[in-house]
Amino acid sequence: MHIPDNYLSPQTDAVFAVAMVPIWAHCARKVGKELNARQMSFLGMAAAFSFLLMMFNVPLPGGTTGHAVGGTLIGLLLGPEAACLAVSVALGIQALIFGDGGILAFGANCFNMAFILPFVGCAVYRLVLGGEGASSGRRMAAAFIGSYVGLAVAALAAAIEFGVQPLLFKDAAGAALYCPYPLSVSIPAMMIPHLLVACVVEGVATVAIHEYVLRVAPGLVADAESGSSSLVPVAVLVGVLAIATPLGLLAEGTAWGEWGTDEIAEVAGLAQAPAGMANGFEWQAIMPDYALAGLPDAAAYILSAVIGIALLAVIFRLAASFAPARRSGA
Amino acid sequence: MSQELPTWLAESPAYEPPRDRDGFVRTNLLRLAALPARMAQAAGKPAFLDRLLQPVPALVRFAGLIVSVVCVSAATNMAFVWVVFAAVLVSLALRPLPQLRATAPVAALAALIAGLVVLPGALMGMAPPSLVVRMAVKTFCTVGLTLGLAQGVPWSRMASALTGAHVPAAVVFVADAAMRGIFVLGRVAQHLNESLALRSVGHNQHKSGSAGAIMGMTFVRASIFAGEQAEAMACRGYDGTSTAAPERASRVAGVLYALAIICVVALFVWFERAMGVG
């Protein structure tokens, strides 16, 4: 679901980038007002969760791969606004350092995975949960359904963004300039594998980690009034997930819509890659596809996970240090 | 019988201070002056990693730093640099907040400057674009490692270690006095800056004069402190020789640390030999 550069037209990229600015501003204001310094540090851990979950690729029907995002999970723990910021920062690091998702398409990726996913997921969660005093079974069901629907709607948004490109941007001969797949292809290609596998993985991961955090560190949750707020158990879980990331390499193939420019002509059955894609912007990532020249894939994958987690922890801890003292006591 | 107020007294005492751009004095000078004091304050709380490495002799840690910096600088294969980069990031993430704030922005700024220095060459096609990232990451690693040691090993231990390494006593004494002076004078300059900021009302047309006065006053205070220190030393019978107390450290921890550094060197050699330029 990480849209690479040149699949969307620059105009589309610009629209989503501009659309995200007020969303980020609102989320930053809300997070700055509501979260204390400890919860801000936990937000870094939550962003690390999201970063790691996106590294766990699972095989999808049709020979492609997919992954969970963890946006609803962060939304349930710290609020959808915090989730928006956390997933945005994780996506930024993925795009800049690892070339996972486009630089120009950063706004679109954030719109799908950092905005739609957590906000829809949390809204569905609240709807299913009902009022106060719900049983733990109902809470788990609500978390599963919320995260499932959140990821499904985000995948639908990405499919629509792909699918409208050939309608809006064509050359004089009528050939697509960017993503060549129309809506009739992009929607089923994205939705069927996501509904069957990726959304289920998202739901299971959300329920498991949400329940774990509620049990070991309930004080970290945004609306918590008491309970442990130790970051240690959460850090241990992040460490275990980081070591297990090479499992994501077991899924072979490329996610739908994430093929390189050199692959797209063959995959789409075209004589040549669409002009806008072939001549588009190209970002030289430092560790493209979480790989390093000469280093075994599994080692490079773990190294990437460690760099990503540590970067997120440093960024969010520094951000937490700017939280006003009156809120830093929790 | 009523008395009317004179017009000058009846006027509203509204006072609007003229807008003054004294941000330079308030922020930059104040922040620079406070830096040594902040570093000293941050060094007060040992990080988890520093507590773990406390038994290691300071000289061994210093040698380890030199070896690591040389390896990072000489590395042609970026895989090794990324491994060190990951280690530096993890050590930063594990530091207490004051130390993190005193370290990470400095290392990031140094990396940014290193990248900017190489950028024109890359833009003009005289250097590969990857060199910008390479330089920035290497700088981040070396600065991060150095600041990590500076915060993890108190200067008193380093002075003892230098004495143990047969560095001339005069050199150790001068370095010791200089380090203490930097912290003390940093606090003095900070206090002077705060006084200036508090007393600055209205438009200050002599900002450079104010900044110069602060520096000059700091220098005057430095000479006063030096005189007082010399008198105090004379009172305590200083005869020109200085000795530092021997460092209390674990030999086993030192050997283990040295082995770890050898592993780092072996990793460097393996990456360079087995994988070549990457």
Tab-separated table of C-alpha atoms in Angstrom, chain A residues 286-287 292-295 303 306-307 310-311 313-314 317-318 321-322, chain B residues 79 82-83 85-86 89-90 92-93 95-97 100-101 133 271 275:
chain	number	residue	atom	x	y	z
A	286	ILE	CA	20.193	5.039	1.336
A	287	MET	CA	19.104	1.450	2.042
A	292	LEU	CA	22.627	-3.347	2.033
A	293	ALA	CA	25.171	-4.323	-0.594
A	294	GLY	CA	26.961	-7.457	0.522
A	295	LEU	CA	25.076	-7.931	3.780
A	303	LEU	CA	19.677	-3.590	10.955
A	306	VAL	CA	16.983	-1.256	14.600
A	307	ILE	CA	17.815	1.988	12.768
A	310	ALA	CA	16.065	3.990	17.322
A	311	LEU	CA	15.437	6.958	15.016
A	313	ALA	CA	12.588	6.733	19.658
A	314	VAL	CA	15.086	9.614	19.454
A	317	ARG	CA	11.756	11.528	22.958
A	318	LEU	CA	13.184	14.834	21.806
A	321	SER	CA	11.179	17.013	25.994
A	322	PHE	CA	9.376	20.059	24.614
B	79	ALA	CA	27.533	-1.558	5.692
B	82	TRP	CA	25.399	1.575	9.087
B	83	VAL	CA	26.131	-0.947	11.829
B	85	PHE	CA	25.140	4.234	13.001
B	86	ALA	CA	22.564	1.797	14.400
B	89	LEU	CA	21.280	5.604	17.545
B	90	VAL	CA	20.432	2.884	20.059
B	92	LEU	CA	21.261	7.775	22.072
B	93	ALA	CA	17.752	6.363	22.444
B	95	ARG	CA	20.174	7.997	27.247
B	96	PRO	CA	18.267	10.062	29.829
B	97	LEU	CA	16.435	13.013	28.308
B	100	LEU	CA	19.774	13.074	24.707
B	101	ARG	CA	18.983	16.771	24.296
B	133	VAL	CA	24.903	10.976	2.795
B	271	PHE	CA	33.454	-5.673	5.618
B	275	MET	CA	32.587	-7.037	0.582
